[in-house]
């Protein structure tokens, strides 16, 4: 994270900067195995909200980074069980502009603030020592910016690479998978 902030500071000295906010729908799931058996889960709808800073290197190459609260997790394949993660993510995107249409690729680093299990109307907080808190991954997406306006629409897929299972290995793991669809405004 220090390297990213240092790079943003250096880039900010010579780049054009816009600040903004984003929010939208998360379609979150978790890929996991327990004792080499894949756990079956379903997508859990939730939300994300955050701020961003966009750096323009020139007319077509841009980078944005920000801090985003992301409500993630998964639903049980059967029944009403849910696993809920409250996460702070730092996404960093490199974008290429085609007259407002911007494909983007990047990475994210995240910190899981807390986790909960919810079933039969009861919510239980998961012990903080039972999972890893640091998350990271890669992402692909697209953004469309309305002309002469700060409004933009975005969609992305974040593929978690960190094994969030405490003392996990290739037979015992859990990784975040999140589709995000949202809207934002740049000032």
PDB file of N, CA and C in Angstrom, residues 85-175:
ATOM      1  N   UNK A  85     -19.308 -10.306   4.734  1.00  0.00           N
ATOM      2  CA  UNK A  85     -18.013  -9.668   5.015  1.00  0.00           C
ATOM      3  C   UNK A  85     -18.172  -8.161   4.898  1.00  0.00           C
ATOM      4  N   UNK A  86     -17.676  -7.445   5.886  1.00  0.00           N
ATOM      5  CA  UNK A  86     -17.608  -5.983   5.824  1.00  0.00           C
ATOM      6  C   UNK A  86     -16.142  -5.646   5.526  1.00  0.00           C
ATOM      7  N   UNK A  87     -15.893  -5.122   4.315  1.00  0.00           N
ATOM      8  CA  UNK A  87     -14.525  -4.987   3.815  1.00  0.00           C
ATOM      9  C   UNK A  87     -14.227  -3.562   3.344  1.00  0.00           C
ATOM     10  N   UNK A  88     -13.020  -3.085   3.622  1.00  0.00           N
ATOM     11  CA  UNK A  88     -12.507  -1.843   3.037  1.00  0.00           C
ATOM     12  C   UNK A  88     -11.530  -2.237   1.940  1.00  0.00           C
ATOM     13  N   UNK A  89     -11.796  -1.793   0.727  1.00  0.00           N
ATOM     14  CA  UNK A  89     -10.940  -2.117  -0.418  1.00  0.00           C
ATOM     15  C   UNK A  89     -10.281  -0.855  -0.968  1.00  0.00           C
ATOM     16  N   UNK A  90      -9.065  -1.035  -1.469  1.00  0.00           N
ATOM     17  CA  UNK A  90      -8.344   0.006  -2.178  1.00  0.00           C
ATOM     18  C   UNK A  90      -8.144  -0.481  -3.610  1.00  0.00           C
ATOM     19  N   UNK A  91      -9.087  -0.160  -4.532  1.00  0.00           N
ATOM     20  CA  UNK A  91      -8.913  -0.570  -5.924  1.00  0.00           C
ATOM     21  C   UNK A  91      -8.037   0.433  -6.674  1.00  0.00           C
ATOM     22  N   UNK A  92      -7.215  -0.077  -7.583  1.00  0.00           N
ATOM     23  CA  UNK A  92      -6.389   0.757  -8.455  1.00  0.00           C
ATOM     24  C   UNK A  92      -6.643   0.279  -9.885  1.00  0.00           C
ATOM     25  N   UNK A  93      -7.132   1.173 -10.742  1.00  0.00           N
ATOM     26  CA  UNK A  93      -7.488   0.837 -12.119  1.00  0.00           C
ATOM     27  C   UNK A  93      -6.656   1.644 -13.102  1.00  0.00           C
ATOM     28  N   UNK A  94      -6.199   1.003 -14.174  1.00  0.00           N
ATOM     29  CA  UNK A  94      -5.606   1.686 -15.322  1.00  0.00           C
ATOM     30  C   UNK A  94      -6.656   1.637 -16.420  1.00  0.00           C
ATOM     31  N   UNK A  95      -6.972   2.792 -17.017  1.00  0.00           N
ATOM     32  CA  UNK A  95      -8.059   2.890 -17.996  1.00  0.00           C
ATOM     33  C   UNK A  95      -7.545   3.521 -19.286  1.00  0.00           C
ATOM     34  N   UNK A  96      -8.198   3.147 -20.379  1.00  0.00           N
ATOM     35  CA  UNK A  96      -7.891   3.726 -21.677  1.00  0.00           C
ATOM     36  C   UNK A  96      -9.184   4.301 -22.230  1.00  0.00           C
ATOM     37  N   UNK A  97      -9.188   5.570 -22.603  1.00  0.00           N
ATOM     38  CA  UNK A  97     -10.405   6.270 -23.007  1.00  0.00           C
ATOM     39  C   UNK A  97     -10.643   6.213 -24.517  1.00  0.00           C
ATOM     40  N   UNK A  98     -11.832   5.737 -24.904  1.00  0.00           N
ATOM     41  CA  UNK A  98     -12.317   5.776 -26.284  1.00  0.00           C
ATOM     42  C   UNK A  98     -13.558   6.662 -26.294  1.00  0.00           C
ATOM     43  N   UNK A  99     -13.360   7.979 -26.241  1.00  0.00           N
ATOM     44  CA  UNK A  99     -14.451   8.961 -26.256  1.00  0.00           C
ATOM     45  C   UNK A  99     -15.518   8.658 -25.201  1.00  0.00           C
ATOM     46  N   UNK A 100     -15.076   8.478 -23.968  1.00  0.00           N
ATOM     47  CA  UNK A 100     -15.977   8.245 -22.850  1.00  0.00           C
ATOM     48  C   UNK A 100     -16.105   6.792 -22.437  1.00  0.00           C
ATOM     49  N   UNK A 101     -15.873   5.874 -23.353  1.00  0.00           N
ATOM     50  CA  UNK A 101     -15.909   4.445 -23.064  1.00  0.00           C
ATOM     51  C   UNK A 101     -14.514   4.037 -22.601  1.00  0.00           C
ATOM     52  N   UNK A 102     -14.404   3.470 -21.395  1.00  0.00           N
ATOM     53  CA  UNK A 102     -13.090   3.184 -20.814  1.00  0.00           C
ATOM     54  C   UNK A 102     -12.973   1.752 -20.301  1.00  0.00           C
ATOM     55  N   UNK A 103     -12.371   0.848 -21.081  1.00  0.00           N
ATOM     56  CA  UNK A 103     -12.028  -0.463 -20.522  1.00  0.00           C
ATOM     57  C   UNK A 103     -10.975  -0.252 -19.430  1.00  0.00           C
ATOM     58  N   UNK A 104     -11.019  -1.093 -18.397  1.00  0.00           N
ATOM     59  CA  UNK A 104     -10.063  -0.913 -17.306  1.00  0.00           C
ATOM     60  C   UNK A 104      -9.610  -2.261 -16.752  1.00  0.00           C
ATOM     61  N   UNK A 105      -8.393  -2.266 -16.249  1.00  0.00           N
ATOM     62  CA  UNK A 105      -7.810  -3.440 -15.606  1.00  0.00           C
ATOM     63  C   UNK A 105      -7.022  -2.945 -14.401  1.00  0.00           C
ATOM     64  N   UNK A 106      -6.955  -3.772 -13.383  1.00  0.00           N
ATOM     65  CA  UNK A 106      -6.224  -3.337 -12.203  1.00  0.00           C
ATOM     66  C   UNK A 106      -6.165  -4.393 -11.129  1.00  0.00           C
ATOM     67  N   UNK A 107      -5.960  -3.934  -9.912  1.00  0.00           N
ATOM     68  CA  UNK A 107      -5.867  -4.806  -8.759  1.00  0.00           C
ATOM     69  C   UNK A 107      -6.518  -4.114  -7.567  1.00  0.00           C
ATOM     70  N   UNK A 108      -6.743  -4.889  -6.530  1.00  0.00           N
ATOM     71  CA  UNK A 108      -7.259  -4.297  -5.299  1.00  0.00           C
ATOM     72  C   UNK A 108      -6.561  -4.932  -4.108  1.00  0.00           C
ATOM     73  N   UNK A 109      -6.509  -4.186  -3.028  1.00  0.00           N
ATOM     74  CA  UNK A 109      -6.066  -4.683  -1.736  1.00  0.00           C
ATOM     75  C   UNK A 109      -7.199  -4.388  -0.779  1.00  0.00           C
ATOM     76  N   UNK A 110      -7.472  -5.303   0.119  1.00  0.00           N
ATOM     77  CA  UNK A 110      -8.592  -5.103   1.021  1.00  0.00           C
ATOM     78  C   UNK A 110      -8.297  -5.568   2.425  1.00  0.00           C
ATOM     79  N   UNK A 111      -9.128  -5.089   3.343  1.00  0.00           N
ATOM     80  CA  UNK A 111      -9.031  -5.498   4.742  1.00  0.00           C
ATOM     81  C   UNK A 111     -10.441  -5.832   5.228  1.00  0.00           C
ATOM     82  N   UNK A 112     -10.631  -7.053   5.686  1.00  0.00           N
ATOM     83  CA  UNK A 112     -11.938  -7.487   6.183  1.00  0.00           C
ATOM     84  C   UNK A 112     -12.076  -6.990   7.624  1.00  0.00           C
ATOM     85  N   UNK A 113     -13.001  -6.055   7.832  1.00  0.00           N
ATOM     86  CA  UNK A 113     -13.224  -5.476   9.150  1.00  0.00           C
ATOM     87  C   UNK A 113     -13.905  -6.466  10.091  1.00  0.00           C
ATOM     88  N   UNK A 114     -14.923  -7.166   9.574  1.00  0.00           N
ATOM     89  CA  UNK A 114     -15.624  -8.178  10.363  1.00  0.00           C
ATOM     90  C   UNK A 114     -16.401  -9.085   9.436  1.00  0.00           C
ATOM     91  N   UNK A 115     -16.797 -10.236   9.971  1.00  0.00           N
ATOM     92  CA  UNK A 115     -17.597 -11.208   9.230  1.00  0.00           C
ATOM     93  C   UNK A 115     -18.734 -11.689  10.111  1.00  0.00           C
ATOM     94  N   UNK A 116     -19.826 -12.043   9.455  1.00  0.00           N
ATOM     95  CA  UNK A 116     -20.996 -12.526  10.190  1.00  0.00           C
ATOM     96  C   UNK A 116     -21.613 -13.711   9.467  1.00  0.00           C
ATOM     97  N   UNK A 117     -22.237 -14.593  10.233  1.00  0.00           N
ATOM     98  CA  UNK A 117     -23.060 -15.665   9.705  1.00  0.00           C
ATOM     99  C   UNK A 117     -24.498 -15.342  10.082  1.00  0.00           C
ATOM    100  N   UNK A 118     -25.392 -15.448   9.103  1.00  0.00           N
ATOM    101  CA  UNK A 118     -26.795 -15.137   9.352  1.00  0.00           C
ATOM    102  C   UNK A 118     -27.630 -16.320   8.884  1.00  0.00           C
ATOM    103  N   UNK A 119     -28.455 -16.858   9.787  1.00  0.00           N
ATOM    104  CA  UNK A 119     -29.298 -17.993   9.443  1.00  0.00           C
ATOM    105  C   UNK A 119     -30.500 -18.024  10.367  1.00  0.00           C
ATOM    106  N   UNK A 120     -31.662 -18.333   9.802  1.00  0.00           N
ATOM    107  CA  UNK A 120     -32.924 -18.400  10.555  1.00  0.00           C
ATOM    108  C   UNK A 120     -33.181 -17.127  11.354  1.00  0.00           C
ATOM    109  N   UNK A 121     -32.845 -15.975  10.779  1.00  0.00           N
ATOM    110  CA  UNK A 121     -33.089 -14.691  11.438  1.00  0.00           C
ATOM    111  C   UNK A 121     -32.111 -14.344  12.545  1.00  0.00           C
ATOM    112  N   UNK A 122     -31.118 -15.188  12.794  1.00  0.00           N
ATOM    113  CA  UNK A 122     -30.125 -14.938  13.842  1.00  0.00           C
ATOM    114  C   UNK A 122     -28.803 -14.564  13.194  1.00  0.00           C
ATOM    115  N   UNK A 123     -28.135 -13.563  13.759  1.00  0.00           N
ATOM    116  CA  UNK A 123     -26.838 -13.112  13.255  1.00  0.00           C
ATOM    117  C   UNK A 123     -25.770 -13.388  14.299  1.00  0.00           C
ATOM    118  N   UNK A 124     -24.679 -14.024  13.860  1.00  0.00           N
ATOM    119  CA  UNK A 124     -23.576 -14.358  14.749  1.00  0.00           C
ATOM    120  C   UNK A 124     -22.287 -13.786  14.166  1.00  0.00           C
ATOM    121  N   UNK A 125     -21.526 -13.064  14.976  1.00  0.00           N
ATOM    122  CA  UNK A 125     -20.247 -12.523  14.532  1.00  0.00           C
ATOM    123  C   UNK A 125     -19.202 -13.633  14.530  1.00  0.00           C
ATOM    124  N   UNK A 126     -18.461 -13.732  13.425  1.00  0.00           N
ATOM    125  CA  UNK A 126     -17.429 -14.754  13.291  1.00  0.00           C
ATOM    126  C   UNK A 126     -16.188 -14.296  14.063  1.00  0.00           C
ATOM    127  N   UNK A 127     -15.577 -15.222  14.789  1.00  0.00           N
ATOM    128  CA  UNK A 127     -14.369 -14.932  15.568  1.00  0.00           C
ATOM    129  C   UNK A 127     -13.288 -14.367  14.647  1.00  0.00           C
ATOM    130  N   UNK A 128     -12.731 -13.212  15.005  1.00  0.00           N
ATOM    131  CA  UNK A 128     -11.736 -12.518  14.166  1.00  0.00           C
ATOM    132  C   UNK A 128     -10.462 -13.333  13.954  1.00  0.00           C
ATOM    133  N   UNK A 129     -10.190 -14.280  14.817  1.00  0.00           N
ATOM    134  CA  UNK A 129      -8.981 -15.094  14.688  1.00  0.00           C
ATOM    135  C   UNK A 129      -9.189 -16.318  13.805  1.00  0.00           C
ATOM    136  N   UNK A 130     -10.394 -16.503  13.268  1.00  0.00           N
ATOM    137  CA  UNK A 130     -10.678 -17.703  12.481  1.00  0.00           C
ATOM    138  C   UNK A 130     -10.487 -17.512  10.973  1.00  0.00           C
ATOM    139  N   UNK A 131     -10.128 -16.297  10.537  1.00  0.00           N
ATOM    140  CA  UNK A 131      -9.898 -16.044   9.110  1.00  0.00           C
ATOM    141  C   UNK A 131      -8.818 -14.986   8.947  1.00  0.00           C
ATOM    142  N   UNK A 132      -8.272 -14.919   7.742  1.00  0.00           N
ATOM    143  CA  UNK A 132      -7.280 -13.886   7.428  1.00  0.00           C
ATOM    144  C   UNK A 132      -8.006 -12.610   7.049  1.00  0.00           C
ATOM    145  N   UNK A 133      -7.487 -11.497   7.476  1.00  0.00           N
ATOM    146  CA  UNK A 133      -8.144 -10.211   7.240  1.00  0.00           C
ATOM    147  C   UNK A 133      -7.685  -9.528   5.958  1.00  0.00           C
ATOM    148  N   UNK A 134      -6.448  -9.787   5.507  1.00  0.00           N
ATOM    149  CA  UNK A 134      -5.911  -9.106   4.331  1.00  0.00           C
ATOM    150  C   UNK A 134      -6.343  -9.837   3.068  1.00  0.00           C
ATOM    151  N   UNK A 135      -6.934  -9.104   2.134  1.00  0.00           N
ATOM    152  CA  UNK A 135      -7.416  -9.658   0.869  1.00  0.00           C
ATOM    153  C   UNK A 135      -6.764  -8.881  -0.275  1.00  0.00           C
ATOM    154  N   UNK A 136      -6.580  -9.534  -1.403  1.00  0.00           N
ATOM    155  CA  UNK A 136      -6.061  -8.872  -2.603  1.00  0.00           C
ATOM    156  C   UNK A 136      -6.502  -9.663  -3.823  1.00  0.00           C
ATOM    157  N   UNK A 137      -6.479  -8.999  -4.973  1.00  0.00           N
ATOM    158  CA  UNK A 137      -6.865  -9.678  -6.197  1.00  0.00           C
ATOM    159  C   UNK A 137      -6.720  -8.785  -7.408  1.00  0.00           C
ATOM    160  N   UNK A 138      -7.196  -9.285  -8.543  1.00  0.00           N
ATOM    161  CA  UNK A 138      -7.131  -8.543  -9.793  1.00  0.00           C
ATOM    162  C   UNK A 138      -8.546  -8.281 -10.290  1.00  0.00           C
ATOM    163  N   UNK A 139      -8.670  -7.326 -11.216  1.00  0.00           N
ATOM    164  CA  UNK A 139      -9.992  -7.006 -11.729  1.00  0.00           C
ATOM    165  C   UNK A 139      -9.967  -6.560 -13.180  1.00  0.00           C
ATOM    166  N   UNK A 140     -11.096  -6.744 -13.841  1.00  0.00           N
ATOM    167  CA  UNK A 140     -11.333  -6.253 -15.190  1.00  0.00           C
ATOM    168  C   UNK A 140     -12.680  -5.555 -15.190  1.00  0.00           C
ATOM    169  N   UNK A 141     -12.797  -4.508 -15.990  1.00  0.00           N
ATOM    170  CA  UNK A 141     -14.072  -3.817 -16.025  1.00  0.00           C
ATOM    171  C   UNK A 141     -14.177  -2.843 -17.169  1.00  0.00           C
ATOM    172  N   UNK A 142     -15.248  -2.087 -17.125  1.00  0.00           N
ATOM    173  CA  UNK A 142     -15.521  -1.082 -18.140  1.00  0.00           C
ATOM    174  C   UNK A 142     -16.255   0.072 -17.462  1.00  0.00           C
ATOM    175  N   UNK A 143     -16.064   1.251 -18.017  1.00  0.00           N
ATOM    176  CA  UNK A 143     -16.688   2.463 -17.480  1.00  0.00           C
ATOM    177  C   UNK A 143     -17.153   3.304 -18.658  1.00  0.00           C
ATOM    178  N   UNK A 144     -18.298   3.954 -18.513  1.00  0.00           N
ATOM    179  CA  UNK A 144     -18.749   4.886 -19.538  1.00  0.00           C
ATOM    180  C   UNK A 144     -19.004   6.234 -18.876  1.00  0.00           C
ATOM    181  N   UNK A 145     -18.349   7.275 -19.379  1.00  0.00           N
ATOM    182  CA  UNK A 145     -18.473   8.636 -18.858  1.00  0.00           C
ATOM    183  C   UNK A 145     -19.349   9.450 -19.801  1.00  0.00           C
ATOM    184  N   UNK A 146     -20.395  10.052 -19.259  1.00  0.00           N
ATOM    185  CA  UNK A 146     -21.241  10.896 -20.094  1.00  0.00           C
ATOM    186  C   UNK A 146     -20.450  12.115 -20.546  1.00  0.00           C
ATOM    187  N   UNK A 147     -20.643  12.574 -21.795  1.00  0.00           N
ATOM    188  CA  UNK A 147     -19.883  13.728 -22.295  1.00  0.00           C
ATOM    189  C   UNK A 147     -20.266  15.015 -21.554  1.00  0.00           C
ATOM    190  N   UNK A 148     -19.250  15.839 -21.277  1.00  0.00           N
ATOM    191  CA  UNK A 148     -19.425  17.139 -20.620  1.00  0.00           C
ATOM    192  C   UNK A 148     -20.224  17.041 -19.334  1.00  0.00           C
ATOM    193  N   UNK A 149     -19.988  15.975 -18.591  1.00  0.00           N
ATOM    194  CA  UNK A 149     -20.722  15.717 -17.368  1.00  0.00           C
ATOM    195  C   UNK A 149     -19.813  14.878 -16.478  1.00  0.00           C
ATOM    196  N   UNK A 150     -19.978  14.945 -15.180  1.00  0.00           N
ATOM    197  CA  UNK A 150     -19.164  14.133 -14.288  1.00  0.00           C
ATOM    198  C   UNK A 150     -19.735  12.756 -14.018  1.00  0.00           C
ATOM    199  N   UNK A 151     -20.935  12.480 -14.546  1.00  0.00           N
ATOM    200  CA  UNK A 151     -21.611  11.217 -14.281  1.00  0.00           C
ATOM    201  C   UNK A 151     -20.988  10.069 -15.080  1.00  0.00           C
ATOM    202  N   UNK A 152     -20.790   8.924 -14.425  1.00  0.00           N
ATOM    203  CA  UNK A 152     -20.277   7.741 -15.117  1.00  0.00           C
ATOM    204  C   UNK A 152     -20.964   6.487 -14.601  1.00  0.00           C
ATOM    205  N   UNK A 153     -20.936   5.450 -15.435  1.00  0.00           N
ATOM    206  CA  UNK A 153     -21.488   4.138 -15.099  1.00  0.00           C
ATOM    207  C   UNK A 153     -20.350   3.132 -15.216  1.00  0.00           C
ATOM    208  N   UNK A 154     -20.358   2.117 -14.335  1.00  0.00           N
ATOM    209  CA  UNK A 154     -19.257   1.167 -14.339  1.00  0.00           C
ATOM    210  C   UNK A 154     -19.736  -0.256 -14.060  1.00  0.00           C
ATOM    211  N   UNK A 155     -18.954  -1.209 -14.537  1.00  0.00           N
ATOM    212  CA  UNK A 155     -19.158  -2.623 -14.240  1.00  0.00           C
ATOM    213  C   UNK A 155     -17.780  -3.267 -14.164  1.00  0.00           C
ATOM    214  N   UNK A 156     -17.586  -4.134 -13.184  1.00  0.00           N
ATOM    215  CA  UNK A 156     -16.282  -4.784 -13.046  1.00  0.00           C
ATOM    216  C   UNK A 156     -16.426  -6.147 -12.385  1.00  0.00           C
ATOM    217  N   UNK A 157     -15.382  -6.954 -12.543  1.00  0.00           N
ATOM    218  CA  UNK A 157     -15.293  -8.261 -11.901  1.00  0.00           C
ATOM    219  C   UNK A 157     -13.981  -8.300 -11.135  1.00  0.00           C
ATOM    220  N   UNK A 158     -14.080  -8.534  -9.820  1.00  0.00           N
ATOM    221  CA  UNK A 158     -12.896  -8.629  -8.970  1.00  0.00           C
ATOM    222  C   UNK A 158     -12.696 -10.087  -8.560  1.00  0.00           C
ATOM    223  N   UNK A 159     -11.517 -10.602  -8.877  1.00  0.00           N
ATOM    224  CA  UNK A 159     -11.184 -11.993  -8.615  1.00  0.00           C
ATOM    225  C   UNK A 159     -10.167 -12.039  -7.487  1.00  0.00           C
ATOM    226  N   UNK A 160     -10.597 -12.482  -6.312  1.00  0.00           N
ATOM    227  CA  UNK A 160      -9.723 -12.544  -5.148  1.00  0.00           C
ATOM    228  C   UNK A 160      -8.676 -13.630  -5.280  1.00  0.00           C
ATOM    229  N   UNK A 161      -7.440 -13.281  -4.968  1.00  0.00           N
ATOM    230  CA  UNK A 161      -6.322 -14.233  -5.034  1.00  0.00           C
ATOM    231  C   UNK A 161      -5.863 -14.679  -3.650  1.00  0.00           C
ATOM    232  N   UNK A 162      -6.209 -13.932  -2.619  1.00  0.00           N
ATOM    233  CA  UNK A 162      -5.773 -14.256  -1.259  1.00  0.00           C
ATOM    234  C   UNK A 162      -6.597 -15.418  -0.699  1.00  0.00           C
ATOM    235  N   UNK A 163      -5.922 -16.355  -0.058  1.00  0.00           N
ATOM    236  CA  UNK A 163      -6.614 -17.432   0.652  1.00  0.00           C
ATOM    237  C   UNK A 163      -7.018 -16.875   2.013  1.00  0.00           C
ATOM    238  N   UNK A 164      -8.310 -16.713   2.218  1.00  0.00           N
ATOM    239  CA  UNK A 164      -8.812 -16.105   3.450  1.00  0.00           C
ATOM    240  C   UNK A 164      -9.002 -17.116   4.578  1.00  0.00           C
ATOM    241  N   UNK A 165      -8.792 -18.400   4.279  1.00  0.00           N
ATOM    242  CA  UNK A 165      -8.909 -19.435   5.297  1.00  0.00           C
ATOM    243  C   UNK A 165      -7.651 -19.431   6.157  1.00  0.00           C
ATOM    244  N   UNK A 166      -7.835 -19.328   7.471  1.00  0.00           N
ATOM    245  CA  UNK A 166      -6.702 -19.342   8.397  1.00  0.00           C
ATOM    246  C   UNK A 166      -5.980 -20.679   8.259  1.00  0.00           C
ATOM    247  N   UNK A 167      -4.665 -20.661   8.092  1.00  0.00           N
ATOM    248  CA  UNK A 167      -3.843 -21.859   7.900  1.00  0.00           C
ATOM    249  C   UNK A 167      -4.322 -22.682   6.702  1.00  0.00           C
ATOM    250  N   UNK A 168      -4.817 -22.006   5.664  1.00  0.00           N
ATOM    251  CA  UNK A 168      -5.336 -22.689   4.481  1.00  0.00           C
ATOM    252  C   UNK A 168      -4.235 -23.171   3.557  1.00  0.00           C
ATOM    253  N   UNK A 169      -4.609 -24.049   2.642  1.00  0.00           N
ATOM    254  CA  UNK A 169      -3.711 -24.570   1.618  1.00  0.00           C
ATOM    255  C   UNK A 169      -4.543 -24.840   0.371  1.00  0.00           C
ATOM    256  N   UNK A 170      -4.011 -25.618  -0.582  1.00  0.00           N
ATOM    257  CA  UNK A 170      -4.743 -25.852  -1.834  1.00  0.00           C
ATOM    258  C   UNK A 170      -5.988 -26.721  -1.638  1.00  0.00           C
ATOM    259  N   UNK A 171      -6.101 -27.422  -0.518  1.00  0.00           N
ATOM    260  CA  UNK A 171      -7.279 -28.241  -0.236  1.00  0.00           C
ATOM    261  C   UNK A 171      -8.264 -27.550   0.688  1.00  0.00           C
ATOM    262  N   UNK A 172      -7.842 -26.448   1.305  1.00  0.00           N
ATOM    263  CA  UNK A 172      -8.687 -25.683   2.216  1.00  0.00           C
ATOM    264  C   UNK A 172      -8.475 -24.195   1.927  1.00  0.00           C
ATOM    265  N   UNK A 173      -9.398 -23.609   1.188  1.00  0.00           N
ATOM    266  CA  UNK A 173      -9.235 -22.199   0.836  1.00  0.00           C
ATOM    267  C   UNK A 173     -10.595 -21.524   0.670  1.00  0.00           C
ATOM    268  N   UNK A 174     -10.561 -20.206   0.670  1.00  0.00           N
ATOM    269  CA  UNK A 174     -11.722 -19.388   0.297  1.00  0.00           C
ATOM    270  C   UNK A 174     -11.198 -18.101  -0.327  1.00  0.00           C
ATOM    271  N   UNK A 175     -11.778 -17.749  -1.489  1.00  0.00           N
ATOM    272  CA  UNK A 175     -11.400 -16.545  -2.237  1.00  0.00           C
ATOM    273  C   UNK A 175     -12.658 -15.779  -2.608  1.00  0.00           C
TER     274      UNK A 175
END
